[in-house]
Amino acid sequence: MNMQDLPLAGTEAQLLSAERLSEARILAAQTGRPVIEVLEELAELSPDAFVLALARLMHYPAVSALDLNAMQPLFDRLSFNEAVSMQAVLMRDQDQDENEAQQVKLVIADPFDQALQLRLQNSVRLPVQWCLAHRNDIATCLQFHESQMRALDQMHTEDGLTNEDQVPIEQLSLKSISED
């Protein structure tokens, strides 16, 4: 089930109106804070309800933490480090074959940061479907993938140190190859 399929109570939908957005923009300009932070504070909604209401207001598909977990990141197109620094992640559905035409989703938390969107467009250079998720959900997704990458690195390191019959790739050189 996609997040946008969830019902949104009428009062929650009213909390994120064009008028509320205008109010958030004014307060953000006065305080120097991002519009997204001010708007979330004014809305007083749970993170999921806020993202859903914002997605409806801004006409973006909403992505939940469960949705993010069900997708595969494309760190070859938007590197992990870029994803962390931009608080965005490029994803595709797990069940999509890499060779088939795919709907790539670029998941962001702040639809008001136009400079970020421009940077992402220049970095990714793919047709994408822009989606919204809560910044905490994106951070959790990236933390999960970071821990998986660290675990893989650790496995490779341990393989190189414990298997005496194999020479780790880093130790291969023209000299060692010519000695064989």
Short mmCIF file of N, CA, C and O in Angstrom, two decimals, residues 83-180:
data_model
loop_
_atom_site.label_atom_id
_atom_site.label_comp_id
_atom_site.label_asym_id
_atom_site.label_seq_id
_atom_site.Cartn_x
_atom_site.Cartn_y
_atom_site.Cartn_z
N ALA A 83 23.93 11.54 -1.83
CA ALA A 83 22.60 11.33 -1.25
C ALA A 83 22.55 11.84 0.18
O ALA A 83 21.59 12.51 0.57
N VAL A 84 23.59 11.56 0.95
CA VAL A 84 23.63 12.02 2.34
C VAL A 84 23.69 13.54 2.39
O VAL A 84 22.94 14.19 3.12
N SER A 85 24.57 14.14 1.60
CA SER A 85 24.73 15.59 1.66
C SER A 85 23.50 16.33 1.14
O SER A 85 23.19 17.42 1.61
N MET A 86 22.77 15.73 0.21
CA MET A 86 21.59 16.38 -0.37
C MET A 86 20.28 15.96 0.30
O MET A 86 19.21 16.46 -0.05
N GLN A 87 20.37 15.01 1.23
CA GLN A 87 19.18 14.46 1.89
C GLN A 87 18.14 14.02 0.87
O GLN A 87 16.97 14.40 0.93
N ALA A 88 18.60 13.25 -0.09
CA ALA A 88 17.75 12.74 -1.15
C ALA A 88 18.28 11.36 -1.54
O ALA A 88 19.45 11.05 -1.32
N VAL A 89 17.42 10.55 -2.12
CA VAL A 89 17.88 9.22 -2.55
C VAL A 89 17.19 8.86 -3.86
O VAL A 89 16.01 9.13 -4.06
N LEU A 90 17.97 8.29 -4.77
CA LEU A 90 17.48 7.84 -6.06
C LEU A 90 17.14 6.37 -5.92
O LEU A 90 18.00 5.57 -5.51
N MET A 91 15.92 5.98 -6.25
CA MET A 91 15.46 4.61 -6.00
C MET A 91 14.75 4.03 -7.22
O MET A 91 14.25 4.76 -8.06
N ARG A 92 14.72 2.70 -7.23
CA ARG A 92 13.86 1.98 -8.17
C ARG A 92 13.24 0.83 -7.41
O ARG A 92 13.73 0.41 -6.36
N ASP A 93 12.15 0.29 -7.93
CA ASP A 93 11.48 -0.82 -7.27
C ASP A 93 12.38 -2.04 -7.24
O ASP A 93 13.12 -2.29 -8.20
N GLN A 94 12.32 -2.80 -6.15
CA GLN A 94 13.16 -4.00 -5.98
C GLN A 94 12.93 -5.01 -7.09
O GLN A 94 13.86 -5.67 -7.53
N ASP A 95 11.68 -5.15 -7.52
CA ASP A 95 11.35 -6.20 -8.49
C ASP A 95 11.64 -5.80 -9.93
O ASP A 95 11.41 -6.59 -10.84
N GLN A 96 12.17 -4.62 -10.16
CA GLN A 96 12.51 -4.20 -11.52
C GLN A 96 13.87 -4.74 -11.91
O GLN A 96 14.82 -4.66 -11.15
N ASP A 97 13.93 -5.30 -13.11
CA ASP A 97 15.20 -5.74 -13.66
C ASP A 97 16.00 -4.51 -14.07
O ASP A 97 15.44 -3.54 -14.58
N GLU A 98 17.31 -4.55 -13.85
CA GLU A 98 18.15 -3.39 -14.19
C GLU A 98 18.10 -3.06 -15.67
O GLU A 98 18.34 -1.93 -16.07
N ASN A 99 17.79 -4.04 -16.52
CA ASN A 99 17.81 -3.83 -17.96
C ASN A 99 16.48 -3.32 -18.52
O ASN A 99 16.44 -2.79 -19.61
N GLU A 100 15.41 -3.51 -17.77
CA GLU A 100 14.12 -3.07 -18.29
C GLU A 100 13.93 -1.58 -18.05
O GLU A 100 14.57 -0.99 -17.18
N ALA A 101 13.09 -0.99 -18.87
CA ALA A 101 12.80 0.43 -18.68
C ALA A 101 12.20 0.60 -17.29
O ALA A 101 11.28 -0.11 -16.91
N GLN A 102 12.77 1.49 -16.55
CA GLN A 102 12.37 1.59 -15.15
C GLN A 102 11.89 2.99 -14.81
O GLN A 102 12.34 3.96 -15.40
N GLN A 103 10.99 3.02 -13.87
CA GLN A 103 10.55 4.30 -13.33
C GLN A 103 11.45 4.58 -12.14
O GLN A 103 11.38 3.91 -11.12
N VAL A 104 12.33 5.53 -12.30
CA VAL A 104 13.27 5.89 -11.24
C VAL A 104 12.62 6.99 -10.40
O VAL A 104 12.07 7.94 -10.94
N LYS A 105 12.70 6.83 -9.09
CA LYS A 105 12.13 7.79 -8.18
C LYS A 105 13.24 8.57 -7.48
O LYS A 105 14.18 7.97 -6.96
N LEU A 106 13.13 9.87 -7.49
CA LEU A 106 14.06 10.72 -6.77
C LEU A 106 13.30 11.24 -5.55
O LEU A 106 12.38 12.03 -5.67
N VAL A 107 13.67 10.71 -4.40
CA VAL A 107 12.94 10.98 -3.16
C VAL A 107 13.65 12.11 -2.41
O VAL A 107 14.83 12.00 -2.08
N ILE A 108 12.89 13.16 -2.16
CA ILE A 108 13.42 14.34 -1.46
C ILE A 108 12.52 14.64 -0.26
O ILE A 108 11.38 14.17 -0.19
N ALA A 109 13.04 15.46 0.65
CA ALA A 109 12.26 15.85 1.82
C ALA A 109 11.78 17.29 1.74
O ALA A 109 10.82 17.66 2.39
N ASP A 110 12.47 18.09 0.93
CA ASP A 110 12.16 19.52 0.88
C ASP A 110 11.84 19.98 -0.54
O ASP A 110 12.73 20.28 -1.33
N PRO A 111 10.54 20.07 -0.86
CA PRO A 111 10.16 20.50 -2.20
C PRO A 111 10.34 22.01 -2.43
O PRO A 111 10.16 22.49 -3.54
N PHE A 112 10.72 22.74 -1.39
CA PHE A 112 10.88 24.19 -1.50
C PHE A 112 12.31 24.60 -1.80
O PHE A 112 12.57 25.75 -2.11
N ASP A 113 13.24 23.67 -1.72
CA ASP A 113 14.65 23.96 -1.95
C ASP A 113 14.95 23.80 -3.44
O ASP A 113 15.35 22.74 -3.92
N GLN A 114 14.77 24.88 -4.18
CA GLN A 114 14.95 24.84 -5.63
C GLN A 114 16.41 24.65 -6.02
O GLN A 114 16.70 23.99 -7.02
N ALA A 115 17.33 25.19 -5.23
CA ALA A 115 18.75 25.00 -5.52
C ALA A 115 19.13 23.52 -5.41
O ALA A 115 19.87 23.00 -6.23
N LEU A 116 18.58 22.86 -4.41
CA LEU A 116 18.83 21.42 -4.25
C LEU A 116 18.27 20.65 -5.44
O LEU A 116 18.92 19.76 -5.97
N GLN A 117 17.07 20.99 -5.86
CA GLN A 117 16.46 20.29 -6.99
C GLN A 117 17.29 20.46 -8.26
O GLN A 117 17.47 19.51 -9.03
N LEU A 118 17.83 21.65 -8.47
CA LEU A 118 18.69 21.89 -9.62
C LEU A 118 19.97 21.06 -9.53
O LEU A 118 20.39 20.44 -10.51
N ARG A 119 20.59 21.02 -8.35
CA ARG A 119 21.79 20.19 -8.15
C ARG A 119 21.49 18.72 -8.42
O ARG A 119 22.28 18.01 -9.05
N LEU A 120 20.34 18.25 -7.95
CA LEU A 120 19.96 16.86 -8.18
C LEU A 120 19.74 16.58 -9.66
O LEU A 120 20.19 15.56 -10.18
N GLN A 121 19.07 17.48 -10.36
CA GLN A 121 18.87 17.31 -11.80
C GLN A 121 20.20 17.23 -12.52
O GLN A 121 20.37 16.41 -13.43
N ASN A 122 21.14 18.07 -12.14
CA ASN A 122 22.45 18.06 -12.79
C ASN A 122 23.26 16.82 -12.43
O ASN A 122 24.07 16.36 -13.25
N SER A 123 23.07 16.28 -11.26
CA SER A 123 23.80 15.09 -10.84
C SER A 123 23.23 13.81 -11.46
O SER A 123 23.98 12.94 -11.88
N VAL A 124 21.93 13.71 -11.47
CA VAL A 124 21.28 12.45 -11.87
C VAL A 124 21.18 12.31 -13.38
O VAL A 124 21.48 11.25 -13.93
N ARG A 125 20.72 13.31 -14.06
CA ARG A 125 20.59 13.30 -15.53
C ARG A 125 19.83 12.09 -16.05
O ARG A 125 20.24 11.44 -17.00
N LEU A 126 18.72 11.79 -15.39
CA LEU A 126 17.81 10.72 -15.80
C LEU A 126 16.39 11.26 -15.69
O LEU A 126 16.12 12.13 -14.86
N PRO A 127 15.48 10.71 -16.48
CA PRO A 127 14.08 11.07 -16.23
C PRO A 127 13.65 10.40 -14.92
O PRO A 127 13.88 9.21 -14.72
N VAL A 128 13.11 11.18 -14.01
CA VAL A 128 12.74 10.66 -12.70
C VAL A 128 11.33 11.09 -12.33
O VAL A 128 10.81 12.08 -12.86
N GLN A 129 10.78 10.37 -11.40
CA GLN A 129 9.53 10.78 -10.76
C GLN A 129 9.94 11.37 -9.41
O GLN A 129 10.52 10.67 -8.57
N TRP A 130 9.66 12.64 -9.21
CA TRP A 130 9.99 13.30 -7.94
C TRP A 130 8.98 12.87 -6.90
O TRP A 130 7.77 12.90 -7.15
N CYS A 131 9.47 12.47 -5.72
CA CYS A 131 8.61 12.00 -4.64
C CYS A 131 9.03 12.68 -3.34
O CYS A 131 10.17 13.13 -3.20
N LEU A 132 8.10 12.70 -2.39
CA LEU A 132 8.37 13.28 -1.07
C LEU A 132 8.38 12.20 0.00
O LEU A 132 7.54 11.30 -0.01
N ALA A 133 9.32 12.33 0.92
CA ALA A 133 9.37 11.51 2.12
C ALA A 133 9.82 12.41 3.26
O ALA A 133 10.39 13.49 3.03
N HIS A 134 9.58 11.98 4.47
CA HIS A 134 10.04 12.76 5.61
C HIS A 134 11.56 12.66 5.70
O HIS A 134 12.14 11.62 5.41
N ARG A 135 12.20 13.75 6.11
CA ARG A 135 13.67 13.76 6.18
C ARG A 135 14.20 12.68 7.11
O ARG A 135 15.26 12.12 6.85
N ASN A 136 13.47 12.36 8.17
CA ASN A 136 13.91 11.29 9.08
C ASN A 136 13.86 9.92 8.39
O ASN A 136 14.71 9.07 8.65
N ASP A 137 12.86 9.72 7.54
CA ASP A 137 12.76 8.45 6.80
C ASP A 137 13.90 8.31 5.80
O ASP A 137 14.47 7.23 5.63
N ILE A 138 14.25 9.41 5.14
CA ILE A 138 15.38 9.38 4.20
C ILE A 138 16.67 9.11 4.96
O ILE A 138 17.49 8.29 4.55
N ALA A 139 16.85 9.77 6.09
CA ALA A 139 18.06 9.57 6.90
C ALA A 139 18.16 8.13 7.39
O ALA A 139 19.24 7.52 7.34
N THR A 140 17.04 7.57 7.83
CA THR A 140 17.03 6.18 8.29
C THR A 140 17.36 5.22 7.15
O THR A 140 18.13 4.27 7.33
N CYS A 141 16.81 5.48 5.98
CA CYS A 141 17.10 4.67 4.80
C CYS A 141 18.59 4.70 4.49
O CYS A 141 19.22 3.67 4.25
N LEU A 142 19.17 5.89 4.50
CA LEU A 142 20.60 6.03 4.19
C LEU A 142 21.46 5.39 5.27
O LEU A 142 22.49 4.76 4.96
N GLN A 143 21.05 5.49 6.54
CA GLN A 143 21.80 4.84 7.61
C GLN A 143 21.79 3.32 7.44
O GLN A 143 22.80 2.65 7.67
N PHE A 144 20.64 2.77 7.05
CA PHE A 144 20.54 1.33 6.82
C PHE A 144 21.49 0.89 5.72
O PHE A 144 22.24 -0.08 5.87
N HIS A 145 21.50 1.63 4.61
CA HIS A 145 22.37 1.25 3.50
C HIS A 145 23.84 1.46 3.85
O HIS A 145 24.70 0.69 3.41
N GLU A 146 24.14 2.46 4.66
CA GLU A 146 25.51 2.66 5.11
C GLU A 146 25.97 1.48 5.95
O GLU A 146 27.08 0.97 5.77
N SER A 147 25.11 1.00 6.85
CA SER A 147 25.50 -0.14 7.68
C SER A 147 25.69 -1.39 6.82
O SER A 147 26.59 -2.19 7.09
N GLN A 148 24.89 -1.55 5.79
CA GLN A 148 25.07 -2.70 4.89
C GLN A 148 26.38 -2.59 4.11
O GLN A 148 27.08 -3.58 3.94
N MET A 149 26.72 -1.39 3.65
CA MET A 149 27.97 -1.20 2.92
C MET A 149 29.17 -1.44 3.85
O MET A 149 30.16 -2.05 3.43
N ARG A 150 29.06 -1.00 5.09
CA ARG A 150 30.14 -1.23 6.05
C ARG A 150 30.30 -2.72 6.35
O ARG A 150 31.42 -3.22 6.47
N ALA A 151 29.18 -3.43 6.45
CA ALA A 151 29.24 -4.87 6.69
C ALA A 151 29.91 -5.58 5.52
O ALA A 151 30.72 -6.49 5.72
N LEU A 152 29.58 -5.18 4.30
CA LEU A 152 30.22 -5.78 3.12
C LEU A 152 31.71 -5.46 3.09
O LEU A 152 32.54 -6.34 2.79
N ASP A 153 32.08 -4.24 3.41
CA ASP A 153 33.49 -3.87 3.47
C ASP A 153 34.21 -4.70 4.51
O ASP A 153 35.34 -5.16 4.29
N GLN A 154 33.57 -4.89 5.66
CA GLN A 154 34.17 -5.70 6.73
C GLN A 154 34.37 -7.14 6.28
O GLN A 154 35.41 -7.74 6.55
N MET A 155 33.37 -7.69 5.57
CA MET A 155 33.51 -9.07 5.06
C MET A 155 34.68 -9.17 4.10
O MET A 155 35.45 -10.11 4.16
N HIS A 156 34.81 -8.20 3.21
CA HIS A 156 35.91 -8.22 2.24
C HIS A 156 37.25 -8.08 2.95
O HIS A 156 38.22 -8.73 2.58
N THR A 157 37.31 -7.25 3.97
CA THR A 157 38.54 -7.08 4.73
C THR A 157 38.91 -8.37 5.45
O THR A 157 40.05 -8.81 5.42
N GLU A 158 37.92 -8.99 6.07
CA GLU A 158 38.18 -10.25 6.78
C GLU A 158 38.60 -11.34 5.81
O GLU A 158 39.48 -12.14 6.12
N ASP A 159 37.99 -11.40 4.64
CA ASP A 159 38.38 -12.40 3.63
C ASP A 159 39.84 -12.20 3.25
O ASP A 159 40.58 -13.16 3.11
N GLY A 160 40.26 -10.98 3.09
CA GLY A 160 41.64 -10.69 2.70
C GLY A 160 42.63 -11.03 3.78
O GLY A 160 43.76 -11.40 3.49
N LEU A 161 42.24 -10.98 5.04
CA LEU A 161 43.17 -11.22 6.14
C LEU A 161 43.20 -12.67 6.59
O LEU A 161 44.22 -13.16 7.04
N THR A 162 42.09 -13.40 6.47
CA THR A 162 42.03 -14.74 7.02
C THR A 162 42.32 -15.84 6.01
O THR A 162 42.68 -16.93 6.38
N ASN A 163 42.14 -15.58 4.76
CA ASN A 163 42.37 -16.60 3.76
C ASN A 163 43.81 -16.47 3.25
O ASN A 163 44.12 -15.65 2.41
N GLU A 164 44.69 -17.32 3.78
CA GLU A 164 46.11 -17.21 3.48
C GLU A 164 46.46 -17.64 2.07
O GLU A 164 47.49 -17.25 1.53
N ASP A 165 45.62 -18.44 1.43
CA ASP A 165 45.91 -18.91 0.09
C ASP A 165 45.65 -17.84 -0.97
O ASP A 165 46.18 -17.94 -2.07
N GLN A 166 44.82 -16.87 -0.64
CA GLN A 166 44.50 -15.83 -1.62
C GLN A 166 45.24 -14.55 -1.28
O GLN A 166 45.38 -14.19 -0.12
N VAL A 167 45.71 -13.90 -2.30
CA VAL A 167 46.35 -12.61 -2.12
C VAL A 167 45.27 -11.55 -2.31
O VAL A 167 44.57 -11.56 -3.32
N PRO A 168 45.09 -10.67 -1.34
CA PRO A 168 44.11 -9.60 -1.54
C PRO A 168 44.42 -8.80 -2.80
O PRO A 168 45.59 -8.63 -3.16
N ILE A 169 43.39 -8.35 -3.46
CA ILE A 169 43.55 -7.65 -4.73
C ILE A 169 44.51 -6.48 -4.59
O ILE A 169 45.32 -6.21 -5.47
N GLU A 170 44.45 -5.79 -3.44
CA GLU A 170 45.30 -4.62 -3.25
C GLU A 170 46.78 -5.00 -3.30
O GLU A 170 47.64 -4.17 -3.56
N GLN A 171 47.12 -6.27 -3.00
CA GLN A 171 48.51 -6.68 -2.95
C GLN A 171 49.02 -7.20 -4.30
O GLN A 171 50.19 -7.53 -4.43
N LEU A 172 48.15 -7.28 -5.28
CA LEU A 172 48.58 -7.71 -6.60
C LEU A 172 49.37 -6.59 -7.25
O LEU A 172 48.99 -5.43 -7.21
N SER A 173 50.47 -6.93 -7.84
CA SER A 173 51.26 -5.95 -8.56
C SER A 173 51.90 -6.64 -9.73
O SER A 173 51.90 -7.87 -9.85
N LEU A 174 52.46 -5.84 -10.62
CA LEU A 174 53.15 -6.45 -11.78
C LEU A 174 54.30 -7.33 -11.32
O LEU A 174 54.54 -8.40 -11.86
N LYS A 175 55.01 -6.94 -10.26
CA LYS A 175 56.14 -7.71 -9.76
C LYS A 175 55.66 -9.07 -9.22
O LYS A 175 56.23 -10.10 -9.56
N SER A 176 54.59 -9.07 -8.41
CA SER A 176 54.12 -10.34 -7.85
C SER A 176 53.55 -11.24 -8.93
O SER A 176 53.67 -12.47 -8.85
N ILE A 177 52.96 -10.67 -9.94
CA ILE A 177 52.41 -11.47 -11.06
C ILE A 177 53.56 -12.08 -11.87
O ILE A 177 53.54 -13.25 -12.23
N SER A 178 54.63 -11.30 -12.12
CA SER A 178 55.74 -11.80 -12.91
C SER A 178 56.55 -12.86 -12.16
O SER A 178 57.19 -13.69 -12.78
N GLU A 179 56.52 -12.86 -10.83
CA GLU A 179 57.24 -13.86 -10.04
C GLU A 179 56.59 -15.22 -10.18
O GLU A 179 57.25 -16.22 -9.98
N ASP A 180 55.29 -15.26 -10.48
CA ASP A 180 54.62 -16.55 -10.66
C ASP A 180 54.98 -17.11 -11.97
O ASP A 180 55.24 -18.03 -12.43
#
